[in-house]
Coordinates of C-alpha atoms in Angstrom, one line a residue:
Chain A
M1 CA 31.7 -12.5 8.7
S2 CA 30.6 -16.0 9.5
G3 CA 34.1 -17.3 8.7
P4 CA 35.0 -20.9 7.9
S5 CA 32.4 -23.5 8.7
T6 CA 32.7 -25.3 12.1
Y7 CA 30.1 -28.0 11.3
V8 CA 31.2 -31.5 11.9
P9 CA 28.8 -34.2 10.9
Q10 CA 28.3 -36.7 13.7
T11 CA 26.7 -39.7 12.1
G12 CA 27.1 -41.8 9.0
F13 CA 24.0 -40.4 7.4
T14 CA 24.9 -36.8 8.1
R15 CA 28.4 -37.4 6.6
W16 CA 26.8 -38.9 3.6
L17 CA 24.3 -36.0 3.3
D18 CA 27.0 -33.4 3.8
S19 CA 29.0 -34.5 0.8
R20 CA 25.9 -34.4 -1.4
L21 CA 23.7 -31.5 -0.1
P22 CA 25.3 -29.6 2.8
L23 CA 21.9 -28.5 4.1
L24 CA 22.7 -29.2 7.7
R25 CA 26.0 -27.4 7.4
F26 CA 24.2 -24.3 6.0
S27 CA 21.7 -24.4 8.8
H28 CA 24.4 -24.9 11.4
D29 CA 26.4 -22.0 10.2
T30 CA 23.6 -19.5 9.7
M31 CA 21.3 -20.4 12.6
M32 CA 23.6 -21.9 15.3
T33 CA 27.1 -20.6 15.3
F34 CA 26.5 -17.4 13.4
P35 CA 28.5 -14.7 15.4
T36 CA 26.1 -12.1 16.6
P37 CA 27.0 -8.9 18.5
R38 CA 26.6 -9.5 22.2
N39 CA 24.8 -6.2 22.9
L40 CA 21.6 -6.6 20.8
N41 CA 18.6 -5.4 22.8
F42 CA 14.9 -5.9 22.8
W43 CA 14.4 -3.9 19.6
Y44 CA 16.4 -6.5 17.7
A45 CA 13.9 -9.3 18.4
F46 CA 11.5 -8.0 15.7
G47 CA 13.3 -9.8 12.9
A48 CA 12.3 -13.1 14.5
I49 CA 8.8 -11.7 15.4
L50 CA 8.3 -10.7 11.7
T51 CA 9.3 -14.2 10.6
F52 CA 6.7 -15.6 13.0
C53 CA 4.1 -13.1 11.5
L54 CA 4.8 -14.1 7.9
G55 CA 4.6 -17.8 8.8
A56 CA 1.4 -17.3 10.7
Q57 CA -0.2 -15.4 7.8
I58 CA 0.8 -18.0 5.3
V59 CA -0.5 -20.9 7.4
T60 CA -3.8 -19.3 8.3
G61 CA -4.1 -17.9 4.7
I62 CA -3.7 -21.3 3.1
V63 CA -6.5 -22.8 5.2
L64 CA -8.8 -19.8 4.7
A65 CA -8.4 -20.2 0.9
M66 CA -9.9 -23.6 1.2
H67 CA -13.2 -22.0 2.3
F68 CA -13.1 -18.7 0.4
D69 CA -15.0 -18.2 -2.9
P70 CA -13.4 -15.4 -4.9
S71 CA -16.6 -14.5 -6.8
G72 CA -18.5 -11.3 -7.0
A73 CA -21.5 -13.2 -8.4
V74 CA -24.8 -12.5 -6.5
G75 CA -25.0 -14.5 -3.3
A76 CA -27.8 -16.0 -1.2
V77 CA -29.0 -12.6 0.0
P78 CA -29.8 -9.8 -2.4
G79 CA -26.9 -7.4 -2.6
S80 CA -24.4 -9.9 -1.2
S81 CA -21.9 -11.9 -3.2
L82 CA -20.5 -15.4 -3.1
A83 CA -17.3 -14.0 -1.7
F84 CA -19.1 -12.1 1.0
D85 CA -21.2 -15.1 1.8
S86 CA -18.2 -17.4 2.0
V87 CA -16.6 -15.1 4.5
Q88 CA -19.8 -15.2 6.6
S89 CA -19.7 -19.0 6.3
I90 CA -16.1 -19.1 7.5
M91 CA -17.2 -17.0 10.5
R92 CA -20.3 -19.1 11.3
D93 CA -20.0 -22.6 9.9
V94 CA -16.4 -23.7 9.3
N95 CA -14.9 -25.4 12.3
Y96 CA -12.7 -22.8 14.0
G97 CA -13.2 -20.6 11.0
W98 CA -13.9 -17.6 13.2
M99 CA -10.5 -18.1 14.9
L100 CA -8.6 -18.6 11.7
R101 CA -10.1 -15.5 10.1
Y102 CA -9.5 -13.4 13.2
L103 CA -5.9 -14.6 13.4
H104 CA -5.4 -13.7 9.7
A105 CA -7.1 -10.3 9.8
N106 CA -5.5 -9.2 13.1
G107 CA -2.3 -10.9 12.1
A108 CA -2.0 -8.4 9.3
S109 CA -2.2 -5.6 11.9
M110 CA 0.3 -7.3 14.2
F111 CA 2.6 -7.8 11.2
F112 CA 2.5 -4.1 10.4
L113 CA 3.0 -3.1 14.0
A114 CA 6.1 -5.3 14.1
V115 CA 7.4 -4.0 10.8
Y116 CA 7.1 -0.4 11.8
I117 CA 9.0 -1.0 15.0
H118 CA 11.6 -2.9 13.0
M119 CA 11.9 0.0 10.5
F120 CA 12.1 2.7 13.3
R121 CA 14.8 0.6 15.0
G122 CA 16.8 0.5 11.8
L123 CA 16.4 4.2 11.4
Y124 CA 17.5 4.9 15.0
Y125 CA 20.6 2.7 15.1
G126 CA 21.6 3.6 11.5
S127 CA 21.2 0.0 10.3
Y128 CA 20.9 1.2 6.7
K129 CA 24.4 2.7 6.6
A130 CA 27.3 1.1 4.7
P131 CA 27.8 -1.8 4.4
R132 CA 24.1 -2.6 4.8
E133 CA 22.5 -0.5 2.0
I134 CA 21.2 -3.6 0.1
L135 CA 19.9 -5.1 3.3
W136 CA 17.9 -1.9 3.9
I137 CA 16.6 -1.6 0.3
L138 CA 15.4 -5.3 0.4
G139 CA 13.6 -4.3 3.6
V140 CA 11.8 -1.4 1.8
I141 CA 10.9 -3.8 -1.0
I142 CA 9.4 -6.3 1.5
Y143 CA 7.5 -3.4 3.1
L144 CA 6.1 -2.4 -0.3
L145 CA 5.1 -6.0 -1.0
M146 CA 3.4 -6.2 2.4
V147 CA 1.4 -3.1 1.6
I148 CA 0.2 -4.5 -1.7
T149 CA -0.6 -7.9 -0.2
A150 CA -2.5 -6.4 2.7
F151 CA -4.5 -4.1 0.4
M152 CA -5.5 -7.0 -1.8
G153 CA -6.4 -9.1 1.2
Y154 CA -8.6 -6.3 2.5
V155 CA -10.5 -6.4 -0.8
L156 CA -11.4 -10.1 -0.6
P157 CA -14.3 -10.0 1.9
W158 CA -16.1 -7.9 -0.7
G159 CA -17.8 -5.6 1.7
Q160 CA -18.3 -1.8 1.3
M161 CA -14.8 -0.9 2.6
S162 CA -13.3 -3.6 0.4
F163 CA -15.0 -2.4 -2.7
W164 CA -14.3 1.3 -2.2
A165 CA -10.7 0.7 -1.1
A166 CA -10.2 -1.2 -4.3
T167 CA -11.8 1.7 -6.3
V168 CA -9.8 4.5 -4.7
I169 CA -6.4 2.7 -4.8
T170 CA -6.7 1.5 -8.4
N171 CA -7.9 5.0 -9.4
L172 CA -4.6 6.4 -8.1
F173 CA -3.1 5.2 -11.4
S174 CA -5.6 7.3 -13.3
S175 CA -3.8 10.4 -12.1
L176 CA -1.1 9.6 -14.7
D177 CA -3.6 10.8 -17.3
Q178 CA -2.6 14.3 -16.4
I179 CA 0.9 13.8 -17.7
T180 CA 0.3 11.4 -20.6
G181 CA -2.1 13.7 -22.5
G182 CA -4.4 12.1 -25.1
I183 CA -3.0 8.6 -24.5
K184 CA -4.7 8.4 -21.1
A185 CA -2.2 5.8 -20.0
G186 CA -3.4 6.0 -16.4
S187 CA -7.0 5.1 -17.2
H188 CA -5.7 2.2 -19.4
I189 CA -3.7 0.9 -16.4
A190 CA -6.8 1.2 -14.2
T191 CA -8.9 -0.7 -16.7
W192 CA -6.2 -3.3 -17.0
L193 CA -6.2 -3.8 -13.3
W194 CA -10.0 -4.0 -13.1
G195 CA -10.5 -6.3 -16.1
G196 CA -13.6 -4.1 -16.9
F197 CA -14.8 -0.5 -16.7
A198 CA -15.0 -0.6 -12.9
V199 CA -14.0 -2.7 -10.0
G200 CA -15.9 -5.9 -10.3
D201 CA -15.8 -9.7 -10.3
P202 CA -12.7 -10.0 -12.5
T203 CA -10.9 -7.6 -10.1
L204 CA -11.8 -9.7 -7.1
N205 CA -10.6 -12.9 -8.8
R206 CA -7.2 -11.5 -9.8
F207 CA -6.7 -9.9 -6.4
F208 CA -7.3 -13.3 -4.8
S209 CA -4.7 -14.9 -7.1
L210 CA -2.1 -12.2 -6.4
H211 CA -2.9 -12.2 -2.7
Y212 CA -2.1 -15.9 -2.6
L213 CA 1.1 -15.4 -4.6
L214 CA 2.7 -12.4 -3.0
P215 CA 3.4 -13.8 0.5
F216 CA 5.6 -16.4 -1.2
V217 CA 7.4 -13.6 -3.1
I218 CA 7.8 -11.9 0.3
A219 CA 9.3 -15.1 1.7
G220 CA 11.8 -15.1 -1.2
V221 CA 12.8 -11.5 -0.6
V222 CA 13.1 -12.2 3.2
G223 CA 15.6 -15.0 2.2
L224 CA 17.6 -12.3 0.3
H225 CA 17.2 -9.9 3.3
I226 CA 18.7 -12.5 5.7
W227 CA 21.4 -13.4 3.2
A228 CA 22.3 -9.7 2.9
L229 CA 22.2 -9.5 6.8
H230 CA 24.6 -12.5 7.1
V231 CA 27.3 -11.0 4.9
P232 CA 28.2 -7.9 7.0
G233 CA 26.5 -9.3 10.1
N234 CA 24.1 -7.5 12.5
N235 CA 24.4 -3.9 13.3
N236 CA 24.0 -3.2 17.0
P237 CA 22.8 -0.5 19.4
L238 CA 26.3 1.1 19.5
G239 CA 26.5 1.2 15.7
I240 CA 30.2 0.3 15.8
D241 CA 31.7 -2.6 13.9
V242 CA 32.4 -6.0 15.5
K243 CA 36.2 -6.1 16.0
G244 CA 36.7 -9.7 16.9
P245 CA 35.2 -12.8 18.6
Q246 CA 35.1 -11.1 22.0
D247 CA 32.4 -8.8 20.6
T248 CA 30.0 -11.6 19.5
L249 CA 28.0 -14.6 20.8
P250 CA 26.9 -17.6 18.8
F251 CA 23.3 -17.1 17.6
H252 CA 22.3 -20.3 19.3
P253 CA 21.4 -20.5 22.2
Y254 CA 21.9 -16.8 23.1
Y255 CA 19.6 -15.2 20.5
T256 CA 17.4 -18.1 19.7
S257 CA 16.3 -18.1 23.3
K258 CA 16.1 -14.3 23.5
D259 CA 14.1 -14.1 20.3
A260 CA 11.8 -17.0 21.4
F261 CA 11.0 -15.1 24.6
Y262 CA 10.0 -11.9 22.8
V263 CA 8.0 -13.9 20.2
G264 CA 6.1 -15.3 23.1
L265 CA 5.4 -11.9 24.5
F266 CA 4.3 -10.7 21.1
A267 CA 2.1 -13.8 20.7
I268 CA 0.3 -12.9 24.0
L269 CA -0.5 -9.4 22.7
F270 CA -1.6 -11.0 19.4
A271 CA -3.8 -13.5 21.2
F272 CA -5.4 -10.8 23.4
L273 CA -6.4 -8.9 20.2
V274 CA -7.8 -12.1 18.6
F275 CA -9.7 -13.3 21.5
F276 CA -10.8 -10.2 23.4
A277 CA -11.0 -7.4 20.8
P278 CA -11.1 -9.2 17.4
E279 CA -13.0 -6.3 15.7
F280 CA -10.8 -3.6 17.2
V281 CA -8.9 -2.8 14.1
G282 CA -11.7 -3.7 11.7
N283 CA -14.2 -1.3 10.1
P284 CA -17.9 -2.1 10.7
D285 CA -18.8 -0.9 7.2
N286 CA -17.1 -3.9 5.8
N287 CA -20.0 -6.0 7.1
I288 CA -22.2 -4.4 4.5
P289 CA -22.0 -6.1 1.1
A290 CA -20.2 -4.2 -1.6
N291 CA -22.5 -1.7 -3.4
P292 CA -21.0 0.0 -6.5
L293 CA -23.6 2.8 -6.3
V294 CA -23.1 4.0 -2.7
T295 CA -19.8 5.2 -1.3
P296 CA -19.7 4.9 2.5
P297 CA -19.8 8.4 4.1
D298 CA -16.3 7.9 5.6
I299 CA -13.9 5.7 3.9
V300 CA -10.6 5.1 5.7
P301 CA -7.9 2.6 5.1
E302 CA -6.6 0.2 7.7
W303 CA -4.7 2.0 10.5
Y304 CA -1.2 1.0 9.1
L305 CA -1.8 3.1 6.0
L306 CA -3.4 6.1 7.6
P307 CA -0.2 8.3 7.5
F308 CA 0.0 7.9 3.8
Y309 CA -3.7 8.5 3.4
A310 CA -3.3 11.8 5.3
M311 CA -0.6 12.8 2.9
L312 CA -2.8 12.0 -0.1
R313 CA -5.7 14.0 1.2
S314 CA -3.6 17.0 2.3
I315 CA -2.7 17.8 -1.3
P316 CA -5.5 19.5 -3.3
Q317 CA -4.1 18.5 -6.7
K318 CA -4.7 14.9 -7.8
L319 CA -1.4 14.0 -9.5
I320 CA 0.8 15.7 -7.0
G321 CA -1.2 14.0 -4.2
V322 CA -0.5 10.6 -5.7
L323 CA 3.2 11.4 -6.3
V324 CA 3.6 12.6 -2.7
L325 CA 2.0 9.3 -1.5
G326 CA 4.2 7.1 -3.6
G327 CA 7.3 9.3 -3.0
A328 CA 6.9 8.8 0.8
I329 CA 7.8 5.1 0.4
V330 CA 10.3 5.5 -2.5
T331 CA 12.2 8.0 -0.3
L332 CA 13.0 5.2 2.1
A333 CA 15.1 3.5 -0.4
F334 CA 17.4 6.5 -0.6
I335 CA 18.1 6.8 3.1
P336 CA 21.5 5.1 3.0
W337 CA 22.8 7.9 0.8
L338 CA 20.8 10.8 2.4
D339 CA 22.4 10.2 5.8
T340 CA 25.8 11.9 5.7
S341 CA 26.9 11.1 9.2
R342 CA 29.9 9.0 9.9
V343 CA 28.2 7.6 13.1
R344 CA 25.5 5.0 12.8
S345 CA 23.7 4.9 16.1
N346 CA 21.6 7.8 17.3
R347 CA 22.9 7.1 20.8
F348 CA 25.9 9.2 19.9
R349 CA 24.0 11.7 17.8
P350 CA 22.4 14.3 20.2
L351 CA 20.9 16.5 17.5
M352 CA 19.7 13.8 15.1
K353 CA 18.1 11.9 18.0
Q354 CA 15.7 14.8 18.6
F355 CA 14.8 15.0 15.0
F356 CA 14.3 11.2 15.0
W357 CA 11.8 11.3 17.9
L358 CA 10.0 14.3 16.3
F359 CA 9.8 12.1 13.1
V360 CA 8.1 9.3 15.2
V361 CA 5.6 11.8 16.6
D362 CA 5.1 13.2 13.1
C363 CA 4.2 9.7 11.7
L364 CA 1.7 9.2 14.6
L365 CA 0.2 12.6 14.0
L366 CA -0.2 11.9 10.3
G367 CA -1.9 8.7 11.2
Y368 CA -4.3 10.6 13.5
C369 CA -5.1 13.1 10.7
G370 CA -5.7 10.3 8.3
A371 CA -8.3 8.8 10.6
L372 CA -10.3 12.0 10.7
S373 CA -12.8 13.2 8.1
V374 CA -11.4 15.5 5.5
D375 CA -12.9 18.7 6.9
A376 CA -12.2 18.0 10.6
A377 CA -10.8 20.7 12.9
R378 CA -9.2 20.5 16.3
F379 CA -8.9 23.5 18.6
G380 CA -10.1 25.6 15.7
I381 CA -7.2 24.4 13.5
P382 CA -8.2 22.7 10.2
M383 CA -6.5 19.3 10.4
V384 CA -5.8 19.3 6.7
W385 CA -3.2 22.0 7.5
V386 CA -1.7 19.9 10.3
A387 CA -1.5 17.0 7.8
R388 CA 0.3 19.4 5.3
L389 CA 2.7 20.4 7.9
G390 CA 3.2 16.7 8.9
T391 CA 3.8 15.8 5.2
A392 CA 6.3 18.6 4.9
Y393 CA 8.3 17.4 7.9
Y394 CA 8.2 13.8 6.7
Y395 CA 9.9 14.8 3.5
A396 CA 12.2 17.4 5.2
F397 CA 13.4 14.8 7.7
F398 CA 14.9 12.6 4.9
W399 CA 15.8 15.1 2.2
V400 CA 17.0 18.1 4.3
I401 CA 17.6 17.2 8.0
M402 CA 19.4 13.9 7.3
P403 CA 22.0 15.3 5.0
V404 CA 22.5 18.6 6.8
V405 CA 22.6 17.3 10.4
G406 CA 25.1 14.6 9.4
L407 CA 27.4 17.4 8.3
I408 CA 27.0 19.9 11.1
E409 CA 26.5 17.7 14.2
S410 CA 29.4 16.8 16.6
P411 CA 28.7 13.2 17.6
K412 CA 29.6 12.0 21.1
P413 CA 32.8 9.8 21.3
L414 CA 32.2 6.2 20.3
P415 CA 33.2 3.3 22.7
D416 CA 36.3 1.4 21.7
S417 CA 34.5 -1.9 21.2
I418 CA 31.3 -3.7 21.9
A419 CA 33.0 -6.0 24.5
K420 CA 34.4 -3.0 26.4
S421 CA 31.1 -1.2 26.4
V422 CA 29.2 -4.3 27.6
L423 CA 31.7 -5.8 30.1
G424 CA 33.5 -2.6 31.3
N425 CA 37.2 -2.4 31.0
V426 CA 37.8 -6.2 31.2
A427 CA 40.4 -7.0 28.6
A428 CA 38.6 -9.9 27.2
A429 CA 35.4 -11.8 27.9
P430 CA 35.7 -15.2 29.5
A431 CA 35.5 -18.0 27.1
E432 CA 31.9 -19.0 26.5
Chain B
M1 CA 38.1 -22.3 -24.6
A2 CA 40.6 -19.8 -25.8
T3 CA 39.2 -16.4 -26.7
T4 CA 40.7 -14.2 -29.4
T5 CA 40.2 -10.6 -29.9
T6 CA 39.7 -9.5 -33.5
A7 CA 39.0 -6.1 -35.0
E8 CA 36.3 -7.5 -37.2
P9 CA 33.1 -8.9 -35.7
T10 CA 33.3 -12.7 -36.0
R11 CA 30.6 -15.1 -37.0
R12 CA 30.4 -16.1 -33.3
D13 CA 29.5 -12.5 -32.4
F14 CA 26.8 -12.6 -35.0
I15 CA 25.4 -15.8 -33.5
Y16 CA 25.4 -14.4 -30.0
I17 CA 23.5 -11.3 -31.0
A18 CA 21.1 -13.2 -33.2
T19 CA 20.4 -15.7 -30.4
G20 CA 19.9 -12.9 -27.9
A21 CA 17.5 -11.0 -30.2
M22 CA 15.4 -14.1 -30.9
A23 CA 15.2 -14.8 -27.1
A24 CA 14.1 -11.2 -26.5
V25 CA 11.4 -11.4 -29.2
G26 CA 10.3 -14.8 -27.9
A27 CA 10.1 -13.5 -24.3
A28 CA 8.0 -10.5 -25.5
A29 CA 5.7 -12.7 -27.5
V30 CA 5.1 -14.9 -24.4
A31 CA 4.8 -11.9 -22.1
W32 CA 2.1 -10.1 -24.0
P33 CA -0.7 -12.7 -23.7
L34 CA 0.1 -12.9 -20.0
I35 CA -0.3 -9.2 -19.6
D36 CA -3.2 -8.7 -22.0
Q37 CA -5.3 -11.4 -20.3
M38 CA -6.0 -8.9 -17.6
N39 CA -7.7 -6.4 -19.9
P40 CA -11.5 -6.5 -20.3
S41 CA -12.6 -9.4 -22.5
T42 CA -14.8 -8.8 -25.5
A43 CA -17.8 -10.1 -23.5
V44 CA -17.2 -7.2 -21.1
L45 CA -16.6 -4.7 -23.8
A46 CA -19.9 -5.5 -25.5
L47 CA -22.0 -3.3 -23.2
A48 CA -25.4 -2.2 -24.5
S49 CA -27.0 1.2 -24.1
I50 CA -29.7 1.6 -21.4
E51 CA -33.0 3.4 -21.5
I52 CA -34.2 5.3 -18.5
D53 CA -37.9 6.3 -17.9
L54 CA -37.8 9.8 -16.4
A55 CA -41.5 10.0 -15.5
P56 CA -41.3 8.8 -11.9
I57 CA -38.5 11.3 -11.0
Q58 CA -39.8 14.3 -9.1
V59 CA -38.6 17.9 -9.3
G60 CA -35.6 18.2 -6.9
Q61 CA -34.9 14.5 -6.9
A62 CA -31.6 12.9 -7.7
V63 CA -31.4 9.2 -8.8
V64 CA -28.5 6.9 -9.3
F65 CA -28.6 4.3 -12.1
T66 CA -26.0 1.7 -13.2
F67 CA -24.4 2.3 -16.6
R68 CA -21.5 0.1 -17.7
G69 CA -20.8 -0.9 -14.2
H70 CA -20.5 2.6 -13.0
P71 CA -23.1 4.8 -11.2
L72 CA -25.0 7.3 -13.5
F73 CA -26.6 10.4 -12.0
V74 CA -29.9 11.6 -13.3
R75 CA -31.2 14.7 -11.5
R76 CA -34.4 16.7 -12.0
R77 CA -33.2 20.2 -11.1
T78 CA -35.3 22.8 -9.4
A79 CA -35.5 26.3 -11.0
K80 CA -33.2 27.6 -8.3
E81 CA -30.6 24.9 -9.0
I82 CA -30.8 25.7 -12.7
A83 CA -30.3 29.4 -12.0
A84 CA -27.4 28.7 -9.7
A85 CA -25.6 26.7 -12.5
D86 CA -26.4 29.3 -15.1
A87 CA -25.0 32.1 -12.9
V88 CA -21.5 30.7 -12.6
P89 CA -18.9 32.6 -14.7
L90 CA -16.5 30.3 -16.6
S91 CA -13.6 32.0 -14.8
D92 CA -14.8 30.5 -11.5
L93 CA -14.4 27.0 -12.8
P94 CA -11.2 24.9 -12.0
D95 CA -12.0 22.9 -15.1
P96 CA -13.3 25.1 -17.9
I97 CA -13.9 22.2 -20.3
A98 CA -17.4 20.8 -20.7
R99 CA -16.3 17.1 -20.5
N100 CA -19.5 16.3 -22.4
L101 CA -19.1 13.3 -24.8
N102 CA -21.9 14.7 -26.9
L103 CA -19.8 17.8 -27.8
P104 CA -16.4 18.2 -29.4
D105 CA -13.4 18.0 -27.1
G106 CA -12.5 21.3 -25.5
A107 CA -16.0 22.8 -25.6
P108 CA -16.4 25.3 -22.7
A109 CA -18.1 24.2 -19.5
T110 CA -21.1 26.5 -19.8
A111 CA -24.3 25.4 -18.1
A112 CA -25.9 24.9 -21.6
N113 CA -22.9 22.7 -22.7
R114 CA -23.2 20.6 -19.6
I115 CA -26.7 19.4 -20.6
A116 CA -26.2 19.2 -24.4
T117 CA -27.3 15.8 -25.7
A118 CA -26.2 13.6 -28.7
G119 CA -24.6 15.5 -31.5
G120 CA -24.6 18.7 -29.5
A121 CA -28.4 19.1 -29.5
A122 CA -29.7 21.3 -26.8
G123 CA -30.8 19.4 -23.7
K124 CA -33.6 20.2 -21.3
A125 CA -32.5 22.5 -18.4
E126 CA -34.5 20.5 -15.9
W127 CA -32.7 17.2 -16.6
F128 CA -29.0 16.8 -15.6
V129 CA -27.4 13.5 -16.6
S130 CA -23.8 12.7 -15.8
S131 CA -21.4 9.9 -14.7
G132 CA -21.5 9.3 -10.9
V133 CA -17.8 8.7 -10.7
C134 CA -15.8 11.3 -8.9
T135 CA -12.9 12.4 -11.2
H136 CA -10.5 12.3 -8.3
L137 CA -10.3 8.6 -7.2
G138 CA -13.6 7.1 -8.4
C139 CA -15.9 7.3 -5.3
T140 CA -19.6 8.2 -5.8
P141 CA -20.4 11.7 -4.6
T142 CA -23.5 12.4 -2.5
A143 CA -26.2 14.7 -3.9
F144 CA -27.4 17.9 -2.2
E145 CA -24.2 18.3 -0.1
G146 CA -21.2 20.5 -0.3
D147 CA -20.8 24.3 -0.6
F148 CA -22.4 24.4 -4.1
G149 CA -25.6 22.5 -3.6
G150 CA -24.6 19.9 -6.2
W151 CA -22.6 16.9 -4.9
L152 CA -20.0 16.3 -2.3
C153 CA -17.5 13.4 -2.5
H154 CA -17.0 12.2 1.0
C155 CA -13.8 10.3 0.2
H156 CA -11.6 13.3 -0.3
G157 CA -13.9 16.3 -0.1
S158 CA -14.4 17.3 -3.8
M159 CA -17.4 19.5 -4.3
Y160 CA -19.5 19.8 -7.5
D161 CA -22.1 22.4 -8.4
T162 CA -25.6 21.7 -9.7
A163 CA -24.2 21.2 -13.2
G164 CA -21.7 18.6 -12.0
R165 CA -18.7 20.9 -12.4
I166 CA -15.8 20.6 -9.9
R167 CA -15.7 23.7 -7.8
K168 CA -13.5 22.8 -4.8
G169 CA -11.3 19.9 -3.7
P170 CA -8.8 17.6 -5.3
A171 CA -10.8 16.3 -8.3
P172 CA -9.2 17.6 -11.5
Q173 CA -12.2 17.5 -13.9
N174 CA -16.0 18.0 -14.1
L175 CA -18.2 14.9 -13.9
E176 CA -18.2 13.3 -17.3
I177 CA -21.4 13.5 -19.4
P178 CA -22.1 10.3 -21.3
V179 CA -23.6 10.1 -24.8
Y180 CA -27.3 10.3 -24.4
T181 CA -30.4 11.4 -26.2
F182 CA -34.1 12.1 -25.5
E183 CA -36.2 9.4 -27.1
T184 CA -39.4 10.9 -25.9
A185 CA -40.1 13.8 -23.5
T186 CA -39.8 11.4 -20.5
K187 CA -37.3 8.8 -21.7
I188 CA -33.6 9.0 -22.4
K189 CA -31.2 6.5 -24.0
V190 CA -27.7 6.5 -22.6
G191 CA -24.8 5.1 -24.5

């Protein structure tokens, strides 16, 4: 889509460089002149916002690692550990340590907030449909890597929530014992992950190692994600193909400035959280050092995993519960082939649009159920049944509603072109 | 390089396959140490038994010890709790297997089998010893809670009776009974 390169080196050095390593040509073609649909709205700023989030997490993470001690060995206070103590030291002693840690911890929440909006946007405008299937699947892989990285990061402070989150999540694998018979493959996997018979010092060490590694793996997959974006080019709110240069604008300065503005707004919200409500998304129980003998009365994951936690708890059978949890993410990879509609954007899909918004509400409702204790009831209704209903709708949305609605729905007529839709019936846009 | 197609495999085909096979074996040989390093080391595997003095534990008290990095439950049951465990018919149990390492695999989860000690020797009804790891996802259940007076796991709502048997909730199995034996009337050796 990007067409032949329009880069012209201006100086002797850039001409010399261009014939040896065309790095500036590559940057020019992908970040400056890249033709981008002229109708991208606010919701398309989240790609840039997510890039900002990943960068911020890596920078704050690298400096925090300079002060963190990944050891479960007994610390200064009975019951604490060197890891727990080093986090306290970061909060109290290290210059600006409190700010760096709050940026990193709240940065994870902001990252997930942005990625969920990005995913819902892709769902709404049909950005997963041909020819963007690989682009979408790479996104699902990035999301899965983010979940794993965030989980391992949550373990590092070695508080009560850290320890029991590590215990519960690694024990998910033990459910495989129910299908592998006498081999007990699941328990062996759990032991292998722990490096012992329970979550302990070896677990903390390896989680730190992997927590440092995975963001760079994410950065690599993000590179593939952007590559896969630049082959077909951006989808857009109309979901129709770009038909020519009149439908596009060069990425710079149009989208660099638009993205920068929204990154700024996002940074304001982020800063508000860090400086005025830094513990808003945290759990106070994680200020208690890890104790392998006492499980906190209410263990809940971070907010961004609550919908999946609600699904796990709503199933009274261990193995099926774990499969429903994992299947909820795996399902996302199949969406490009589950949606049978010829039309991408929900703007022109009156029926699917309603199911979409119901799906958004369903995800929020599942998150709410996940935050409650397991035997909670609201208005006399046991919430576990609400979670079951929510789980059923989650799966039905992808595996039943998407294929069926695509076949039976009559979409609204699509506009002729992006340019006509944006500029009215002007034959062609004025030259930029 | 010109390629020719022949009906018979050539020596070059053989070299390709042999090279690929060697590379695969080599990759596996390198991969295994990288995977196995994450398993528990022999230092971790060499875990001793522990001895527990029961004398300070009062009737109706439940105590949690550490055994091989995991919590271990020791509970001195009241007559009422013993009777409650004895009264449960096997047909009411989601997991009818004793899960007692002192007994052969598959022994039924009767109240007597749940307290049997090393080699299947009868235990003492007052003392109940089990792993403190919920068989669902590994949390530590809280004693004296839940519908059956035994334990309630707060993580996902599994309920155990006074013989540590799963009665309600997502846990698939009864709490595991480790190998243990009475050394004296008031001292047990676990492991």
